[in-house]
mmCIF file of C-alpha atoms (C1' of nucleotides) in Angstrom:
data_model
loop_
_atom_site.group_PDB
_atom_site.id
_atom_site.type_symbol
_atom_site.label_atom_id
_atom_site.label_comp_id
_atom_site.label_asym_id
_atom_site.label_seq_id
_atom_site.Cartn_x
_atom_site.Cartn_y
_atom_site.Cartn_z
ATOM 1 C CA MET A 1142 9.552 3.552 -167.633
ATOM 2 C CA VAL A 1143 10.699 0.689 -169.789
ATOM 3 C CA GLY A 1144 13.786 -1.472 -169.347
ATOM 4 C CA GLN A 1145 16.143 1.349 -168.546
ATOM 5 C CA LYS A 1146 19.364 0.643 -166.675
ATOM 6 C CA PRO A 1147 20.525 3.063 -163.977
ATOM 7 C CA ALA A 1148 22.782 5.812 -165.305
ATOM 8 C CA ASP A 1149 25.897 4.504 -163.615
ATOM 9 C CA ALA A 1150 25.730 1.437 -165.815
ATOM 10 C CA LEU A 1151 26.495 3.547 -168.897
ATOM 11 C CA MET A 1152 29.801 3.664 -170.747
ATOM 12 C CA VAL A 1153 31.429 0.556 -169.361
ATOM 13 C CA GLY A 1154 34.042 -1.138 -171.506
ATOM 14 C CA SER A 1155 33.644 -4.054 -173.876
ATOM 15 C CA SER A 1156 35.877 -6.205 -175.983
ATOM 16 C CA CYS A 1157 34.552 -4.825 -179.273
ATOM 17 C CA ALA A 1158 35.796 -1.547 -180.681
ATOM 18 C CA THR A 1159 32.835 0.841 -180.289
ATOM 19 C CA HIS A 1160 31.961 2.673 -177.085
ATOM 20 C CA LYS A 1161 30.451 5.926 -178.293
ATOM 21 C CA THR A 1162 27.134 5.211 -176.698
ATOM 22 C CA ASP A 1163 26.146 7.803 -174.085
ATOM 23 C CA LEU A 1164 22.533 8.744 -174.406
ATOM 24 C CA HIS A 1165 21.985 12.492 -173.787
ATOM 25 C CA LEU A 1166 18.312 11.640 -173.316
ATOM 26 C CA SER A 1167 16.902 10.615 -169.959
ATOM 27 C CA ALA A 1168 14.621 7.649 -169.722
ATOM 28 C CA ASP A 1169 11.714 9.996 -168.914
ATOM 29 C CA GLN A 1170 12.404 12.079 -171.984
ATOM 30 C CA ALA A 1171 12.637 8.928 -174.082
ATOM 31 C CA GLU A 1172 9.297 7.833 -172.694
ATOM 32 C CA ARG A 1173 7.624 11.116 -173.657
ATOM 33 C CA VAL A 1174 9.182 11.190 -177.109
ATOM 34 C CA ALA A 1175 8.208 7.579 -177.733
ATOM 35 C CA ASP A 1176 4.678 8.237 -176.528
ATOM 36 C CA LEU A 1177 4.255 11.103 -178.997
ATOM 37 C CA PHE A 1178 5.739 9.040 -181.813
ATOM 38 C CA LYS A 1179 3.426 6.157 -180.997
ATOM 39 C CA THR A 1180 0.450 8.485 -181.045
ATOM 40 C CA LEU A 1181 1.369 9.688 -184.539
ATOM 41 C CA GLY A 1182 2.142 6.108 -185.567
ATOM 42 C CA HIS A 1183 -1.203 5.339 -187.140
ATOM 43 C CA PRO A 1184 -2.126 6.550 -190.615
ATOM 44 C CA VAL A 1185 -5.518 7.852 -189.560
ATOM 45 C CA ARG A 1186 -4.035 9.820 -186.682
ATOM 46 C CA ALA A 1187 -1.157 11.151 -188.775
ATOM 47 C CA GLN A 1188 -3.674 12.404 -191.309
ATOM 48 C CA ILE A 1189 -5.963 13.900 -188.690
ATOM 49 C CA VAL A 1190 -3.022 15.879 -187.340
ATOM 50 C CA MET A 1191 -2.167 17.032 -190.829
ATOM 51 C CA MET A 1192 -5.784 18.084 -191.451
ATOM 52 C CA LEU A 1193 -5.857 20.123 -188.253
ATOM 53 C CA SER A 1194 -2.617 21.809 -189.204
ATOM 54 C CA ARG A 1195 -3.627 22.515 -192.785
ATOM 55 C CA GLY A 1196 -7.035 23.753 -191.722
ATOM 56 C CA GLY A 1197 -5.517 26.115 -189.176
ATOM 57 C CA GLY A 1198 -7.433 24.413 -186.383
ATOM 58 C CA ASP A 1199 -11.128 24.450 -185.439
ATOM 59 C CA VAL A 1200 -11.887 21.513 -187.694
ATOM 60 C CA CYS A 1201 -15.248 19.840 -187.155
ATOM 61 C CA VAL A 1202 -15.293 16.129 -186.304
ATOM 62 C CA CYS A 1203 -17.913 15.743 -188.980
ATOM 63 C CA ASP A 1204 -15.383 16.959 -191.575
ATOM 64 C CA ILE A 1205 -12.696 14.653 -190.218
ATOM 65 C CA GLU A 1206 -14.994 11.657 -190.471
ATOM 66 C CA ARG A 1207 -15.652 12.342 -194.136
ATOM 67 C CA HIS A 1208 -12.048 11.663 -195.125
ATOM 68 C CA PHE A 1209 -11.865 8.145 -193.797
ATOM 69 C CA ASP A 1210 -13.538 4.893 -194.484
ATOM 70 C CA VAL A 1211 -13.797 3.810 -190.876
ATOM 71 C CA SER A 1212 -16.721 4.020 -188.487
ATOM 72 C CA GLN A 1213 -17.610 7.064 -186.404
ATOM 73 C CA PRO A 1214 -16.598 5.372 -183.117
ATOM 74 C CA THR A 1215 -13.219 4.539 -184.610
ATOM 75 C CA ILE A 1216 -12.579 8.200 -185.447
ATOM 76 C CA SER A 1217 -13.725 9.113 -181.959
ATOM 77 C CA HIS A 1218 -11.268 6.572 -180.570
ATOM 78 C CA HIS A 1219 -8.368 8.054 -182.536
ATOM 79 C CA LEU A 1220 -9.313 11.561 -181.430
ATOM 80 C CA LYS A 1221 -9.295 10.372 -177.850
ATOM 81 C CA LYS A 1222 -5.790 8.947 -178.270
ATOM 82 C CA LEU A 1223 -4.623 12.243 -179.715
ATOM 83 C CA ARG A 1224 -6.291 14.135 -176.852
ATOM 84 C CA ASP A 1225 -4.834 11.834 -174.208
ATOM 85 C CA ALA A 1226 -1.351 12.355 -175.624
ATOM 86 C CA GLY A 1227 -1.853 16.115 -175.470
ATOM 87 C CA VAL A 1228 -1.593 16.523 -179.233
ATOM 88 C CA VAL A 1229 -5.068 17.957 -179.889
ATOM 89 C CA TYR A 1230 -7.982 19.465 -178.018
ATOM 90 C CA GLY A 1231 -11.645 19.836 -178.873
ATOM 91 C CA VAL A 1232 -14.115 22.653 -178.221
ATOM 92 C CA GLN A 1233 -17.847 22.138 -178.322
ATOM 93 C CA HIS A 1234 -19.845 24.422 -180.644
ATOM 94 C CA GLY A 1235 -23.448 23.501 -180.237
ATOM 95 C CA LEU A 1236 -23.848 19.962 -181.496
ATOM 96 C CA TRP A 1237 -20.417 19.960 -183.075
ATOM 97 C CA VAL A 1238 -16.922 19.675 -181.694
ATOM 98 C CA HIS A 1239 -14.045 21.516 -183.337
ATOM 99 C CA TYR A 1240 -10.554 20.113 -182.944
ATOM 100 C CA SER A 1241 -7.221 21.926 -183.059
ATOM 101 C CA LEU A 1242 -3.557 21.074 -182.525
ATOM 102 C CA VAL A 1243 -2.147 21.972 -179.141
ATOM 103 C CA PRO A 1244 0.342 24.703 -180.099
ATOM 104 C CA GLY A 1245 3.986 23.723 -179.871
ATOM 105 C CA VAL A 1246 3.356 20.173 -178.746
ATOM 106 C CA LEU A 1247 5.311 18.692 -181.636
ATOM 107 C CA GLU A 1248 8.379 20.780 -180.847
ATOM 108 C CA THR A 1249 9.690 17.927 -178.686
ATOM 109 C CA LEU A 1250 9.721 15.662 -181.706
ATOM 110 C CA ARG A 1251 11.310 18.246 -183.984
ATOM 111 C CA GLN A 1252 14.067 18.723 -181.478
ATOM 112 C CA PHE A 1253 14.568 14.976 -181.180
ATOM 113 C CA LEU A 1254 14.766 14.536 -184.940
ATOM 114 C CA ASN A 1255 16.932 17.592 -185.488
ATOM 115 C CA GLY A 1256 19.418 16.195 -183.011
ATOM 116 C CA LEU A 1257 19.849 13.113 -185.194
ATOM 117 C CA ASP A 1258 21.696 12.119 -188.394
ATOM 118 C CA MET B 1006 -3.615 1.165 -196.780
ATOM 119 C CA VAL B 1007 -5.923 1.935 -193.901
ATOM 120 C CA GLY B 1008 -9.478 3.252 -194.052
ATOM 121 C CA GLN B 1009 -8.821 5.891 -196.669
ATOM 122 C CA LYS B 1010 -11.655 7.224 -198.783
ATOM 123 C CA PRO B 1011 -11.123 7.801 -202.513
ATOM 124 C CA ALA B 1012 -9.912 11.311 -203.330
ATOM 125 C CA ASP B 1013 -13.148 12.390 -204.961
ATOM 126 C CA ALA B 1014 -14.881 12.036 -201.636
ATOM 127 C CA LEU B 1015 -12.862 14.911 -200.190
ATOM 128 C CA MET B 1016 -14.151 18.458 -199.573
ATOM 129 C CA VAL B 1017 -17.868 17.842 -199.722
ATOM 130 C CA GLY B 1018 -20.063 20.256 -197.826
ATOM 131 C CA SER B 1019 -21.504 19.920 -194.339
ATOM 132 C CA SER B 1020 -23.860 21.844 -192.138
ATOM 133 C CA CYS B 1021 -21.182 22.903 -189.670
ATOM 134 C CA ALA B 1022 -18.946 25.855 -190.368
ATOM 135 C CA THR B 1023 -15.511 24.290 -191.009
ATOM 136 C CA HIS B 1024 -14.406 22.842 -194.337
ATOM 137 C CA LYS B 1025 -10.679 23.545 -194.431
ATOM 138 C CA THR B 1026 -9.771 19.908 -194.551
ATOM 139 C CA ASP B 1027 -7.904 18.954 -197.705
ATOM 140 C CA LEU B 1028 -5.055 16.652 -196.876
ATOM 141 C CA HIS B 1029 -1.965 17.435 -198.988
ATOM 142 C CA LEU B 1030 -0.721 13.977 -198.027
ATOM 143 C CA SER B 1031 -1.619 10.889 -199.995
ATOM 144 C CA ALA B 1032 -2.748 7.770 -198.214
ATOM 145 C CA ASP B 1033 0.527 6.065 -199.235
ATOM 146 C CA GLN B 1034 2.585 8.887 -197.806
ATOM 147 C CA ALA B 1035 0.526 8.804 -194.623
ATOM 148 C CA GLU B 1036 1.165 5.080 -194.389
ATOM 149 C CA ARG B 1037 4.929 5.547 -194.669
ATOM 150 C CA VAL B 1038 5.034 8.424 -192.218
ATOM 151 C CA ALA B 1039 2.905 6.515 -189.723
ATOM 152 C CA ASP B 1040 5.081 3.431 -190.128
ATOM 153 C CA LEU B 1041 8.211 5.424 -189.297
ATOM 154 C CA PHE B 1042 6.508 7.090 -186.340
ATOM 155 C CA LYS B 1043 5.328 3.743 -185.050
ATOM 156 C CA THR B 1044 8.836 2.358 -185.316
ATOM 157 C CA LEU B 1045 10.191 5.200 -183.182
ATOM 158 C CA GLY B 1046 7.213 4.844 -180.849
ATOM 159 C CA HIS B 1047 8.904 2.664 -178.268
ATOM 160 C CA PRO B 1048 11.292 4.046 -175.666
ATOM 161 C CA VAL B 1049 13.940 1.397 -176.284
ATOM 162 C CA ARG B 1050 13.894 2.015 -180.034
ATOM 163 C CA ALA B 1051 13.884 5.786 -179.643
ATOM 164 C CA GLN B 1052 16.950 5.503 -177.440
ATOM 165 C CA ILE B 1053 18.706 3.071 -179.759
ATOM 166 C CA VAL B 1054 18.252 5.541 -182.599
ATOM 167 C CA MET B 1055 19.605 8.321 -180.424
ATOM 168 C CA MET B 1056 22.621 6.191 -179.470
ATOM 169 C CA LEU B 1057 23.417 5.456 -183.085
ATOM 170 C CA SER B 1058 23.163 9.122 -183.930
ATOM 171 C CA ARG B 1059 25.248 10.297 -180.990
ATOM 172 C CA GLY B 1060 27.840 7.616 -181.595
ATOM 173 C CA GLY B 1061 28.138 8.571 -185.241
ATOM 174 C CA GLY B 1062 27.176 5.060 -186.294
ATOM 175 C CA ASP B 1063 29.018 1.731 -186.151
ATOM 176 C CA VAL B 1064 27.751 1.003 -182.668
ATOM 177 C CA CYS B 1065 28.172 -2.565 -181.483
ATOM 178 C CA VAL B 1066 25.060 -4.485 -180.405
ATOM 179 C CA CYS B 1067 26.957 -5.460 -177.289
ATOM 180 C CA ASP B 1068 27.175 -1.764 -176.352
ATOM 181 C CA ILE B 1069 23.507 -1.215 -177.085
ATOM 182 C CA GLU B 1070 22.499 -4.116 -174.863
ATOM 183 C CA ARG B 1071 24.390 -2.632 -171.924
ATOM 184 C CA HIS B 1072 22.094 0.389 -171.724
ATOM 185 C CA PHE B 1073 18.883 -1.484 -171.226
ATOM 186 C CA ASP B 1074 17.446 -3.793 -168.672
ATOM 187 C CA VAL B 1075 15.781 -6.142 -171.126
ATOM 188 C CA SER B 1076 16.967 -9.466 -172.475
ATOM 189 C CA GLN B 1077 19.304 -9.890 -175.445
ATOM 190 C CA PRO B 1078 16.538 -11.318 -177.671
ATOM 191 C CA THR B 1079 14.367 -8.326 -176.889
ATOM 192 C CA ILE B 1080 17.080 -5.948 -178.060
ATOM 193 C CA SER B 1081 17.498 -8.100 -181.141
ATOM 194 C CA HIS B 1082 13.762 -7.851 -181.741
ATOM 195 C CA HIS B 1083 13.833 -4.056 -181.542
ATOM 196 C CA LEU B 1084 16.819 -3.903 -183.891
ATOM 197 C CA LYS B 1085 14.902 -6.037 -186.338
ATOM 198 C CA LYS B 1086 11.945 -3.670 -186.223
ATOM 199 C CA LEU B 1087 14.254 -0.746 -186.878
ATOM 200 C CA ARG B 1088 15.904 -2.654 -189.754
ATOM 201 C CA ASP B 1089 12.562 -3.669 -191.244
ATOM 202 C CA ALA B 1090 11.411 -0.048 -191.223
ATOM 203 C CA GLY B 1091 14.605 0.974 -192.996
ATOM 204 C CA VAL B 1092 15.778 3.111 -190.102
ATOM 205 C CA VAL B 1093 19.026 1.279 -189.317
ATOM 206 C CA TYR B 1094 21.335 -1.294 -190.841
ATOM 207 C CA GLY B 1095 23.928 -3.625 -189.349
ATOM 208 C CA VAL B 1096 27.347 -4.718 -190.604
ATOM 209 C CA GLN B 1097 29.073 -7.813 -189.316
ATOM 210 C CA HIS B 1098 32.594 -7.350 -187.918
ATOM 211 C CA GLY B 1099 33.795 -10.759 -186.845
ATOM 212 C CA LEU B 1100 31.563 -11.945 -184.053
ATOM 213 C CA TRP B 1101 30.064 -8.500 -183.607
ATOM 214 C CA VAL B 1102 27.518 -6.504 -185.535
ATOM 215 C CA HIS B 1103 27.788 -2.732 -185.784
ATOM 216 C CA TYR B 1104 24.621 -0.740 -186.350
ATOM 217 C CA SER B 1105 24.197 2.664 -187.974
ATOM 218 C CA LEU B 1106 21.341 4.955 -188.961
ATOM 219 C CA VAL B 1107 20.353 4.829 -192.609
ATOM 220 C CA PRO B 1108 21.351 8.317 -193.764
ATOM 221 C CA GLY B 1109 18.483 10.688 -194.435
ATOM 222 C CA VAL B 1110 15.761 8.236 -193.548
ATOM 223 C CA LEU B 1111 14.285 10.540 -190.929
ATOM 224 C CA GLU B 1112 13.990 13.405 -193.398
ATOM 225 C CA THR B 1113 10.446 12.259 -194.212
ATOM 226 C CA LEU B 1114 9.450 12.810 -190.615
ATOM 227 C CA ARG B 1115 11.189 16.157 -190.333
ATOM 228 C CA GLN B 1116 9.350 17.330 -193.399
ATOM 229 C CA PHE B 1117 6.050 16.080 -192.016
ATOM 230 C CA LEU B 1118 6.596 17.846 -188.697
ATOM 231 C CA ASN B 1119 7.922 21.035 -190.239
ATOM 232 C CA GLY B 1120 4.790 21.275 -192.339
ATOM 233 C CA LEU B 1121 2.690 21.404 -189.165
ATOM 234 C CA ASP B 1122 1.707 23.962 -186.476
ATOM 235 C "C1'" DC C 1442 37.321 -30.877 -184.829
ATOM 236 C "C1'" DC C 1443 35.639 -28.775 -180.441
ATOM 237 C "C1'" DA C 1444 34.515 -25.166 -177.225
ATOM 238 C "C1'" DC C 1445 33.204 -20.493 -176.710
ATOM 239 C "C1'" DT C 1446 30.938 -16.132 -177.860
ATOM 240 C "C1'" DA C 1447 27.788 -12.654 -180.167
ATOM 241 C "C1'" DT C 1448 23.700 -12.189 -182.364
ATOM 242 C "C1'" DA C 1449 19.400 -13.933 -184.419
ATOM 243 C "C1'" DT C 1450 15.335 -16.797 -184.575
ATOM 244 C "C1'" DA C 1451 11.404 -19.621 -182.831
ATOM 245 C "C1'" DG C 1452 7.731 -20.314 -179.857
ATOM 246 C "C1'" DA C 1453 4.802 -19.104 -175.988
ATOM 247 C "C1'" DC C 1454 2.077 -15.858 -173.634
ATOM 248 C "C1'" DA C 1455 0.221 -11.574 -171.602
ATOM 249 C "C1'" DA C 1456 -0.970 -7.025 -172.692
ATOM 250 C "C1'" DA C 1457 -2.165 -3.459 -175.806
ATOM 251 C "C1'" DT C 1458 -4.476 -1.970 -180.024
ATOM 252 C "C1'" DA C 1459 -7.862 -1.239 -183.787
ATOM 253 C "C1'" DT C 1460 -12.137 -2.013 -185.156
ATOM 254 C "C1'" DC C 1461 -17.211 -2.395 -185.134
ATOM 255 C "C1'" DA C 1462 -22.194 -2.564 -183.488
ATOM 256 C "C1'" DA C 1463 -24.899 -0.975 -179.976
ATOM 257 C "C1'" DT C 1464 -25.902 2.414 -176.746
ATOM 258 C "C1'" DA C 1465 -25.384 6.683 -174.088
ATOM 259 C "C1'" DT C 1466 -24.967 11.658 -173.807
ATOM 260 C "C1'" DA C 1467 -25.845 16.232 -174.780
ATOM 261 C "C1'" DA C 1468 -27.378 19.994 -177.531
ATOM 262 C "C1'" DC C 1469 -30.719 21.868 -180.514
ATOM 263 C "C1'" DA C 1470 -35.558 22.436 -182.500
ATOM 264 C "C1'" DA C 1471 -40.332 21.927 -182.895
ATOM 265 C "C1'" DT D 345 -41.665 17.215 -173.906
ATOM 266 C "C1'" DT D 346 -40.416 14.640 -177.861
ATOM 267 C "C1'" DG D 347 -37.597 13.907 -181.709
ATOM 268 C "C1'" DT D 348 -33.269 14.495 -184.146
ATOM 269 C "C1'" DT D 349 -28.413 14.935 -184.622
ATOM 270 C "C1'" DA D 350 -23.265 14.912 -183.449
ATOM 271 C "C1'" DT D 351 -20.081 12.895 -180.705
ATOM 272 C "C1'" DA D 352 -18.560 9.770 -176.997
ATOM 273 C "C1'" DT D 353 -18.547 5.467 -174.516
ATOM 274 C "C1'" DT D 354 -19.110 0.473 -173.870
ATOM 275 C "C1'" DG D 355 -18.242 -4.109 -174.816
ATOM 276 C "C1'" DA D 356 -16.827 -7.726 -177.914
ATOM 277 C "C1'" DT D 357 -13.339 -9.586 -180.852
ATOM 278 C "C1'" DA D 358 -9.368 -10.247 -183.862
ATOM 279 C "C1'" DT D 359 -4.758 -8.706 -184.500
ATOM 280 C "C1'" DT D 360 -0.419 -6.895 -183.139
ATOM 281 C "C1'" DT D 361 3.113 -6.075 -179.834
ATOM 282 C "C1'" DG D 362 6.666 -6.767 -176.248
ATOM 283 C "C1'" DT D 363 8.741 -9.838 -173.531
ATOM 284 C "C1'" DC D 364 10.812 -14.054 -172.050
ATOM 285 C "C1'" DT D 365 13.196 -18.830 -172.411
ATOM 286 C "C1'" DA D 366 15.191 -21.975 -175.306
ATOM 287 C "C1'" DT D 367 17.598 -22.849 -179.343
ATOM 288 C "C1'" DA D 368 19.975 -21.956 -183.699
ATOM 289 C "C1'" DT D 369 23.562 -19.743 -186.446
ATOM 290 C "C1'" DA D 370 27.910 -18.131 -187.459
ATOM 291 C "C1'" DG D 371 32.411 -16.481 -186.397
ATOM 292 C "C1'" DT D 372 36.974 -17.155 -183.481
ATOM 293 C "C1'" DG D 373 40.535 -19.629 -181.525
ATOM 294 C "C1'" DG D 374 42.432 -23.595 -179.465
#
DNA sequence: CCACTATATAGACAAATATCAATATAACAA
DNA sequence: TTGTTATATTGATATTTGTCTATATAGTGG
């Protein structure tokens, strides 16, 4: 939880003219949303997610590696970040591991974005 | 541009069974999408964006500061990151500055997310 | 001009991140 | 068992990030 004031500190007055600032998003929810955004906030990870989506899942790590000009451990590191955030999962098939998107996990972000503008 | 292979390196064969990995997202586009995601990838910034949306724009910095338990320069720093990413803009009104969302800027992300799953 | 206020900037520092080379692990195959 | 291969982990290192205090900037009002 980062720098969040208690709820009863919201909506107090000020001398300037704008007060339309209630959040409608708890600090916990903000934390989860931000964590997902951060996870997608690297070009390699954004593209991995897109590959898994486009490929319909079950994409081999060896095929992921081919698309990028970074080392194998770096790809493995990005996959771990995606796994830890609950965005993807991997299944072992013999020597290979096939990755897929966790279904519905990006719904949180869609809802956040659709609530905006 | 981060660790992106040239396009002609895509879709080569492998000994494992999955090859459904064409990207449909250029490296430049991935960079922009990731940059926006990264910008929203902090709980304070995610909540600032939500406040601006909920408030319909023209929200005073002084009202933003009230919601968080971090110092004034830290809020200023986060607003700068949001400005630099083209997510928000501020207009001076006397001593105060009113921030708003840049209209439509999050459309890129909606499109990215709606193309997934 | 001077004091006061809101916001931004500069500088310092700790923590987190991205990357790579080297190594470990685990599954297959001979 | 021994070798080979795909992926993960470890450890080192450079860069980036988030935060603070202190200070600057710019607008308001006497």
